[in-house]
mmCIF file of C-alpha atoms and ligand atoms in Angstrom:
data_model
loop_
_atom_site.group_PDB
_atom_site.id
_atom_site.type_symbol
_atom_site.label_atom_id
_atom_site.label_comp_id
_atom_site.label_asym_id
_atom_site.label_seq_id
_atom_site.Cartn_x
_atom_site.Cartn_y
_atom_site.Cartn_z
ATOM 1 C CA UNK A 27 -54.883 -54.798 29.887
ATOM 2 C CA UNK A 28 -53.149 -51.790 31.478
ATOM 3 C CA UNK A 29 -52.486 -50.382 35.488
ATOM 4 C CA UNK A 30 -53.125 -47.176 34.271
ATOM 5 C CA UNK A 31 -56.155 -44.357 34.095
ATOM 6 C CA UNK A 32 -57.305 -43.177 30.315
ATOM 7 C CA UNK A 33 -59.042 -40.123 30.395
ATOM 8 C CA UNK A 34 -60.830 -38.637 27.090
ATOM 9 C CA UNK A 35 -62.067 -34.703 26.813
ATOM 10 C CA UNK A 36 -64.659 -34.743 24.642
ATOM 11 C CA UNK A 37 -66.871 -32.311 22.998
ATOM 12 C CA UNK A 38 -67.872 -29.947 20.078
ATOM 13 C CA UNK A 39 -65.679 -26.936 19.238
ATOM 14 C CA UNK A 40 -64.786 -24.281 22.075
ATOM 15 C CA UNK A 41 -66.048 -26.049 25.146
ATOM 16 C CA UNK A 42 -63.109 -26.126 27.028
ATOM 17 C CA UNK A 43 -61.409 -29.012 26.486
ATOM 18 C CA UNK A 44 -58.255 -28.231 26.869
ATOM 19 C CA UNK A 45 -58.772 -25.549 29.365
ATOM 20 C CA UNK A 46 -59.938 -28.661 31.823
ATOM 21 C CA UNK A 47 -57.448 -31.028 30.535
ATOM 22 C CA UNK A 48 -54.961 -28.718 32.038
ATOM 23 C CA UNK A 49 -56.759 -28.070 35.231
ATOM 24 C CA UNK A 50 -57.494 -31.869 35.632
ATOM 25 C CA UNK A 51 -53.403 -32.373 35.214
ATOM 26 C CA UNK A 52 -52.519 -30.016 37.539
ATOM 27 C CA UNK A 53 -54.536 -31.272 40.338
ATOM 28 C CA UNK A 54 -53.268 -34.720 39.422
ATOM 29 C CA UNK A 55 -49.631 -33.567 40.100
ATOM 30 C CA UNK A 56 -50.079 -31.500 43.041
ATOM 31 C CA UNK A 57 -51.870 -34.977 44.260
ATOM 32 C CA UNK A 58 -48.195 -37.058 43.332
ATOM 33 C CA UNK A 59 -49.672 -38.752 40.127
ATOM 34 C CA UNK A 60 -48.046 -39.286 37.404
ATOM 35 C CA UNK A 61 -49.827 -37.910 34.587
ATOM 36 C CA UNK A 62 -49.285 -38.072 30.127
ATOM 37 C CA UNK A 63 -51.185 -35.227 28.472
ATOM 38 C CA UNK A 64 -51.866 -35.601 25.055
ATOM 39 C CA UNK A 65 -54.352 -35.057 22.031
ATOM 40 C CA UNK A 66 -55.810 -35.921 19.048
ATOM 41 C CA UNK A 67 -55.124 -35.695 16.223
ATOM 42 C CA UNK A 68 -51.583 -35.376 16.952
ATOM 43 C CA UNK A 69 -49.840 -36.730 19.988
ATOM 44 C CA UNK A 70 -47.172 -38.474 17.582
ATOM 45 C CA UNK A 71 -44.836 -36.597 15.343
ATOM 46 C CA UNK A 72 -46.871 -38.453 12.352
ATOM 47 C CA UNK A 73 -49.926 -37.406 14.103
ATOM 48 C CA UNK A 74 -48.952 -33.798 13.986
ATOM 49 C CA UNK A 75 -47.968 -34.084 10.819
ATOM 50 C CA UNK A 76 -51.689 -36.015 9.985
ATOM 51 C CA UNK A 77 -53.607 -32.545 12.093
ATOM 52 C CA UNK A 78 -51.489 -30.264 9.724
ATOM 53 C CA UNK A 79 -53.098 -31.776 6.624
ATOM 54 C CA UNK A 80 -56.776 -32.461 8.466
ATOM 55 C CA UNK A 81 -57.203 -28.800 9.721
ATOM 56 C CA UNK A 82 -55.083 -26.493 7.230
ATOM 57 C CA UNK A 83 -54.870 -28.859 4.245
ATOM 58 C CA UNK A 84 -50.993 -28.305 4.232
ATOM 59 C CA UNK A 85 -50.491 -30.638 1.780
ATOM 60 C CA UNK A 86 -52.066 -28.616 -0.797
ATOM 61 C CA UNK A 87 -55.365 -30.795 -1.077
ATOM 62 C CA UNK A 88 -58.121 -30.919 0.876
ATOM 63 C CA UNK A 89 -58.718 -34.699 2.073
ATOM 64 C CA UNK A 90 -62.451 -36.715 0.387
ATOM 65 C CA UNK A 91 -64.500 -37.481 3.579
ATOM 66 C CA UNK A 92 -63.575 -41.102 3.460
ATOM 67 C CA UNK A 93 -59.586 -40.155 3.287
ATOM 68 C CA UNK A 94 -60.792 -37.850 6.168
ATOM 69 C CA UNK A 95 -61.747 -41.149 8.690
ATOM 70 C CA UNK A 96 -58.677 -42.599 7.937
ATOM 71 C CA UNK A 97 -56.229 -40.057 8.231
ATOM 72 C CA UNK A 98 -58.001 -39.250 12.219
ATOM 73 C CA UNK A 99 -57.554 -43.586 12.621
ATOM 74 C CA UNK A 100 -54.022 -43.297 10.902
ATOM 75 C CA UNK A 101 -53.288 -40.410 13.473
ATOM 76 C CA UNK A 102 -54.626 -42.816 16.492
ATOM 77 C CA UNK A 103 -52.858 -45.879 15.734
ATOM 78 C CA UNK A 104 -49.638 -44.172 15.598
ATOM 79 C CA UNK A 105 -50.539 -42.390 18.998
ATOM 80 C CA UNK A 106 -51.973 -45.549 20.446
ATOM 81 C CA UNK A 107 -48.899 -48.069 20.134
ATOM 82 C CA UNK A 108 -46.232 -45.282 20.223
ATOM 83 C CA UNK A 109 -47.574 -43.036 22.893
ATOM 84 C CA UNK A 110 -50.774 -44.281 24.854
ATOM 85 C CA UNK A 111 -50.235 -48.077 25.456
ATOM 86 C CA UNK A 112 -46.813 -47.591 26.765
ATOM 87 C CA UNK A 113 -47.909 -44.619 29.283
ATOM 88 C CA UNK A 114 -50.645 -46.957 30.576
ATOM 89 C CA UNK A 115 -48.889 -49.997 31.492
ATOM 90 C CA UNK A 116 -46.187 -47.825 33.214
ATOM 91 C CA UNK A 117 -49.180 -46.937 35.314
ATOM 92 C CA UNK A 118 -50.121 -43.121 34.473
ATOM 93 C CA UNK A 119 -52.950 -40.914 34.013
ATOM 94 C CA UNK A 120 -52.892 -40.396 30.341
ATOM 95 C CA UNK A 121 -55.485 -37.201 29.949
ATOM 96 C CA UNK A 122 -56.304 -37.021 26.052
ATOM 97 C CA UNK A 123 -57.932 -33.846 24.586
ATOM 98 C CA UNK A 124 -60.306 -36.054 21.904
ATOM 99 C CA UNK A 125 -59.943 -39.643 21.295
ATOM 100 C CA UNK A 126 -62.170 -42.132 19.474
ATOM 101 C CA UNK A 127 -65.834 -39.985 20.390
ATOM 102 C CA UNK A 128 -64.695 -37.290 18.271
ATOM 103 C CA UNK A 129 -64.629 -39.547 15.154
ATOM 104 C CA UNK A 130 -68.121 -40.582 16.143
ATOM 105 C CA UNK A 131 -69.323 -37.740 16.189
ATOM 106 C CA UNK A 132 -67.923 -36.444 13.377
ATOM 107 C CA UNK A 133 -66.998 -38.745 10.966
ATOM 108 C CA UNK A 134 -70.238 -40.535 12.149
ATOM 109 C CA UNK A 135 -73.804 -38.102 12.971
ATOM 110 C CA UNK A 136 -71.356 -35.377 11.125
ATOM 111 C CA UNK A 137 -70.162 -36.572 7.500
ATOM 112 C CA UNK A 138 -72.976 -39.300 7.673
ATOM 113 C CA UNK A 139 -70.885 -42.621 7.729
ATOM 114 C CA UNK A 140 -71.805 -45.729 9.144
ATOM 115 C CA UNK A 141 -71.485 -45.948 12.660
ATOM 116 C CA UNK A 142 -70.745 -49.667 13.147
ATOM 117 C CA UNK A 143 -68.389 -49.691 9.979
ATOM 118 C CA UNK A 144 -66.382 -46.631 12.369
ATOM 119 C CA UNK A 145 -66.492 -48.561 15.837
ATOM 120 C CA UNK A 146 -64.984 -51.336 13.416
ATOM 121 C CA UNK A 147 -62.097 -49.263 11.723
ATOM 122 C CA UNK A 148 -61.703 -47.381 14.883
ATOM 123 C CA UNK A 149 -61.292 -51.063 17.073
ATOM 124 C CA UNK A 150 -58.278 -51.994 14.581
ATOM 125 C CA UNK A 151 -56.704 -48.724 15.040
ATOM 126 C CA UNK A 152 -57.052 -48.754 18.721
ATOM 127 C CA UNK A 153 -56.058 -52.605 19.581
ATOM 128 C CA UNK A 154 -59.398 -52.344 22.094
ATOM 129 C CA UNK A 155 -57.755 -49.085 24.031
ATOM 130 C CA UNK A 156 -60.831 -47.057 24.983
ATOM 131 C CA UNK A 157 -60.686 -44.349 27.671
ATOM 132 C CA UNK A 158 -62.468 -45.759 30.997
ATOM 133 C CA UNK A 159 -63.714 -42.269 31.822
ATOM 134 C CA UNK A 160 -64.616 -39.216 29.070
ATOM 135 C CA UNK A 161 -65.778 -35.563 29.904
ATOM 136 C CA UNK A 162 -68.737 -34.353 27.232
ATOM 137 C CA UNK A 163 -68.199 -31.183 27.699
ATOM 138 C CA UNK A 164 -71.069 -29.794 25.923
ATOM 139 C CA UNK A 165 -72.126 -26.282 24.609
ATOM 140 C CA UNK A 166 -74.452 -24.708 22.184
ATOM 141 C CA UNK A 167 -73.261 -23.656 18.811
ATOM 142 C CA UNK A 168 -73.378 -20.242 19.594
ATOM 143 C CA UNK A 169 -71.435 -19.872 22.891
ATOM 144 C CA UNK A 170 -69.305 -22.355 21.083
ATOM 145 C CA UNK A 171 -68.815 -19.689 18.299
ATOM 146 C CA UNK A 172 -67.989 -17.162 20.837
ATOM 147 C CA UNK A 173 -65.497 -19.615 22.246
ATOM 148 C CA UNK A 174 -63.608 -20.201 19.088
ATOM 149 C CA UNK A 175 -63.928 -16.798 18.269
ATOM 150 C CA UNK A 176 -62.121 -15.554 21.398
ATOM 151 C CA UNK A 177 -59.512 -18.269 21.245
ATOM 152 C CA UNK A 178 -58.696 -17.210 17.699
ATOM 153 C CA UNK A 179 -58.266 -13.516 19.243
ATOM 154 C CA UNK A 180 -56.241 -15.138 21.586
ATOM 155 C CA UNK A 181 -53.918 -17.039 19.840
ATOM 156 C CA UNK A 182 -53.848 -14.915 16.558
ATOM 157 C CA UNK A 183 -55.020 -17.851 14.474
ATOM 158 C CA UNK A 184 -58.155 -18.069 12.270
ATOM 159 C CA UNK A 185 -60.654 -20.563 11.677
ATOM 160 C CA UNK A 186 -59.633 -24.328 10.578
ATOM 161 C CA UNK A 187 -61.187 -26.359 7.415
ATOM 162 C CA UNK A 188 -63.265 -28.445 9.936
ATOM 163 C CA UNK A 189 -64.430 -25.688 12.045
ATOM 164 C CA UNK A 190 -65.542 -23.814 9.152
ATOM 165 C CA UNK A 191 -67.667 -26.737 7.887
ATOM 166 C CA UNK A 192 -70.852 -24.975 8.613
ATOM 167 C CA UNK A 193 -73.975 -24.954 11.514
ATOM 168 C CA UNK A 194 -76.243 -27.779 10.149
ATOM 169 C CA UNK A 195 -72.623 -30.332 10.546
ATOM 170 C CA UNK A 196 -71.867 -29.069 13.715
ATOM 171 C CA UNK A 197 -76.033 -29.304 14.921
ATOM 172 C CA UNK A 198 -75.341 -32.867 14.437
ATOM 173 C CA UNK A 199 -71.908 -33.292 15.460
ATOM 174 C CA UNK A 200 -73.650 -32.018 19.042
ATOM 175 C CA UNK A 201 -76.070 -34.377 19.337
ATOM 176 C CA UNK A 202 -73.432 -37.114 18.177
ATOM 177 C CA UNK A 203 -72.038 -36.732 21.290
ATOM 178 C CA UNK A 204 -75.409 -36.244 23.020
ATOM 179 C CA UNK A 205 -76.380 -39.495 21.824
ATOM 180 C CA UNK A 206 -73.241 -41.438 22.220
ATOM 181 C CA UNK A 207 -72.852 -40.716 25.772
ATOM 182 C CA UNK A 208 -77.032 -41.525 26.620
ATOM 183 C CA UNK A 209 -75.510 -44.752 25.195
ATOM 184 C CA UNK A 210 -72.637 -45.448 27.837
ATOM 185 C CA UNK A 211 -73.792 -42.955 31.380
ATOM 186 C CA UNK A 212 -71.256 -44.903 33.359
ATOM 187 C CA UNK A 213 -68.074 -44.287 31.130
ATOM 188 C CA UNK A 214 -69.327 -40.942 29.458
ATOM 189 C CA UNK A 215 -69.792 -37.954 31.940
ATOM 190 C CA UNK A 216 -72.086 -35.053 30.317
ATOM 191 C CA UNK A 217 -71.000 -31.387 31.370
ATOM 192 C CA UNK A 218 -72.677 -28.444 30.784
ATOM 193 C CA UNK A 219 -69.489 -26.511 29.226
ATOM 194 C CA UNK A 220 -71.615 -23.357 28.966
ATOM 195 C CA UNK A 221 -70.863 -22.928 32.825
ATOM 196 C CA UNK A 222 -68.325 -20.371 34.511
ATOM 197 C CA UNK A 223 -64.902 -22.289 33.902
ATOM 198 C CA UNK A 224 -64.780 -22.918 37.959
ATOM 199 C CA UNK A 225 -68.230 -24.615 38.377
ATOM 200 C CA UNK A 226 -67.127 -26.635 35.102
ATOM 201 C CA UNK A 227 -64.178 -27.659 37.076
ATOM 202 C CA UNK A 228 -65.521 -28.703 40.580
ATOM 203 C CA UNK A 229 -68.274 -31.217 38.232
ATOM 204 C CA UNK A 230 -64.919 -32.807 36.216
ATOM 205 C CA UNK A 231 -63.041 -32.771 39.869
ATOM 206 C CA UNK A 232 -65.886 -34.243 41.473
ATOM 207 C CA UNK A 233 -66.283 -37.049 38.643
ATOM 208 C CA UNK A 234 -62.501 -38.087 39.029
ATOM 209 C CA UNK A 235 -62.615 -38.530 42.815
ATOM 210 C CA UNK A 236 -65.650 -40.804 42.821
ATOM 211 C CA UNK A 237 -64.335 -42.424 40.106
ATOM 212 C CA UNK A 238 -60.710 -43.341 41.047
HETATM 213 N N1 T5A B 318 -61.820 -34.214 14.903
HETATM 214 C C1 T5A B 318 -60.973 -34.711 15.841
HETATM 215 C C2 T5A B 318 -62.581 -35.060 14.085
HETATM 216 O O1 T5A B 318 -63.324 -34.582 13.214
HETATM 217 N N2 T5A B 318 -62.468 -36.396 14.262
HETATM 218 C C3 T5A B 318 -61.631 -36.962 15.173
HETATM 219 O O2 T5A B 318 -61.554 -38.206 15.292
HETATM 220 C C4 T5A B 318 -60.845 -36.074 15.994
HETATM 221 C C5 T5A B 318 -59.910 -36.647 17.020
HETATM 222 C C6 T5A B 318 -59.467 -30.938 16.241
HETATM 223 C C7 T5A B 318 -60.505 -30.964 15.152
HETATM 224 O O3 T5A B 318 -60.569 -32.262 14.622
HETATM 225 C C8 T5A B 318 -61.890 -32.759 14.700
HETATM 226 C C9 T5A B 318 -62.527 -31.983 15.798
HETATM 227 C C10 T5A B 318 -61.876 -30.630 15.692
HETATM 228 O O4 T5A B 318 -62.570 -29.881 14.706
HETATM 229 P P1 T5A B 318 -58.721 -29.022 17.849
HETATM 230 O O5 T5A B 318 -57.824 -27.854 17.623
HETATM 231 O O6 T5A B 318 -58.226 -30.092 18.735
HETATM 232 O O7 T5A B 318 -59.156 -29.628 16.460
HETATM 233 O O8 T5A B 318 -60.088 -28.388 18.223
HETATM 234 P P2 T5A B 318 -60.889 -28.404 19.529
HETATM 235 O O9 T5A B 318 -60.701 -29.682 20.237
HETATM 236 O O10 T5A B 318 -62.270 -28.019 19.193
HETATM 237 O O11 T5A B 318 -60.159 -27.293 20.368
HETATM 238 P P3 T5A B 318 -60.674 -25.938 20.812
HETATM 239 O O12 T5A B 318 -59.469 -25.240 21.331
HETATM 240 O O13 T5A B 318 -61.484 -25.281 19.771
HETATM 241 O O14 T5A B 318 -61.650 -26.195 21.971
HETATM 242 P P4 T5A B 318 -61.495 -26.612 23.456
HETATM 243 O O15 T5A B 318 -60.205 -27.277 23.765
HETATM 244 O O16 T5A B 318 -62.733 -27.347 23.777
HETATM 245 O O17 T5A B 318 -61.559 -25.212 24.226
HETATM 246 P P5 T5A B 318 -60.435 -24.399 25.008
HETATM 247 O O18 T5A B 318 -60.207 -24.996 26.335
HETATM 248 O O19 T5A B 318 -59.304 -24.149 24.105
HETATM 249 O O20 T5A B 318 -61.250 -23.049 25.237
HETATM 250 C C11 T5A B 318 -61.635 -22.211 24.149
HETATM 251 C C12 T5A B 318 -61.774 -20.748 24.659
HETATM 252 O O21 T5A B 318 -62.817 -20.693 25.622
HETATM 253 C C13 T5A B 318 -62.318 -20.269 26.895
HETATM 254 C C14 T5A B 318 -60.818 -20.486 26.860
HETATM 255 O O22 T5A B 318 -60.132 -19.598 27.701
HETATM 256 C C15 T5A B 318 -60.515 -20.247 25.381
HETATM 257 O O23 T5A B 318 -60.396 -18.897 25.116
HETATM 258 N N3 T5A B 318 -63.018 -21.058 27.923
HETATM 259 C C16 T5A B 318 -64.058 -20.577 28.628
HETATM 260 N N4 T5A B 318 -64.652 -19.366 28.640
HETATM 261 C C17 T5A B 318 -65.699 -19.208 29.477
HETATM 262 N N5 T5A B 318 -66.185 -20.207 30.289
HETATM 263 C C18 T5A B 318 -65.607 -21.428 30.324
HETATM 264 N N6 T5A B 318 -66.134 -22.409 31.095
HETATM 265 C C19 T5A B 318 -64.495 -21.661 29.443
HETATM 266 N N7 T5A B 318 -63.699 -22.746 29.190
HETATM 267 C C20 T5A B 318 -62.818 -22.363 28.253
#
């Protein structure tokens, strides 16, 4: 399909995606790889535009749970023909801070919809792209608190309508992911985010070099 590398980061709130999306790029480079790094939702102007409404409701409304999925899928199609597809078959390392996991999880063992009716949806949104390796980079929901709590100190922000959706959604949301990589131990690579960020690190270095 593609000569590329996909590469998810996947995970509840605060474990350090994007902290070891960064890392993983950097080490790519300084290696002579060319590398894409983008996220979800977003990665797309109309994706930003979708994560403005999805975490701050900046449209005025706060979306139903079903207008939820498909604003996430809307947000990935756009970012999957515009942004992904193309970066693949020109042969780079596209590193994606959440992908099609996070909706799982989520929209799935979170909000309570129908798994197969989301792998489905999320199929026609993707055209088949999947990432061939993804980081669970998991952490309990209080360290995860902490996280999101010192990130919000950090970048003077304050909590978003999904994070705020209280401990019994994000309970399940973590074993979503739990569960969905049990499922797939080949493609899905299960981290213990709770970990000093350098020992996370070495486990997501070590993963890429056996893997490419
Ligand atoms: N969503 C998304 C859905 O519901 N469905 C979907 O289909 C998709 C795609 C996205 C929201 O949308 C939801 C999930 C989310 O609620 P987001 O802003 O992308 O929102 O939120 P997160 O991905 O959760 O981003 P966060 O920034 O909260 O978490 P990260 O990226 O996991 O964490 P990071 O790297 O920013 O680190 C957080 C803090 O912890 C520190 C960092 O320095 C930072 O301060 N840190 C560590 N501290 C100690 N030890 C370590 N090992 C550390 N690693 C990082």
């Amino acid at each position: 399909m593609s000569k590329g590398l996909f590469v998810s980061f996947e995970g509840p709130e605060g474990g350090g995606k994007s902290t070891m999306l960064k890392r993983t790029a950097e080490w790519l480079i300084e290696n002579g790889k060319e590398v894409l790094c983008t996220r979800e939702p977003g990665g797309t102007k109309l994706g930003d535009y979708i994560r403005d409404m999805l975490k701050h409701d900046s449209c005025g409304e706060s979306p139903t749970n079903a207008a939820e999925v498909l604003l996430f899928l809307a947000s990935r199609a756009q970012h999957v023909e515009k942004v992904i597809e193309p970066a693949l078959k020109a042969g780079k390392i596209v590193l994606c801070d959440r992908f099609e996991d996070s909706t799982f999880a989520y929209q799935s063992y979170g909000r309570g919809y129908d798994l197969n009716i989301l792998l489905n949806l999320n199929k026609f949104a993707t055209s088949g792209y999947s990432p061939s390796i993804v980081f669970v980079l998991d952490i309990g929901l209080e360290d995860s608190l902490n996280r999101m709590n010192k990130r919000q100190i950090q970048t003077n922000t304050s909590a978003d309508r999904i994070e705020l959706a209280g401990k019994e959604f994000h309970h399940r949301v973590r074993d979503g992911f739990l569960d969905l990589q049990k499922k797939e131990p080949n493609r899905k690579f299960l981290i213990d985010a709770s970990q000093e960020e350098n020992m996370v690190w070495e486990q997501v270095k070590s993963i890429l070099i056996n893997k490419m």
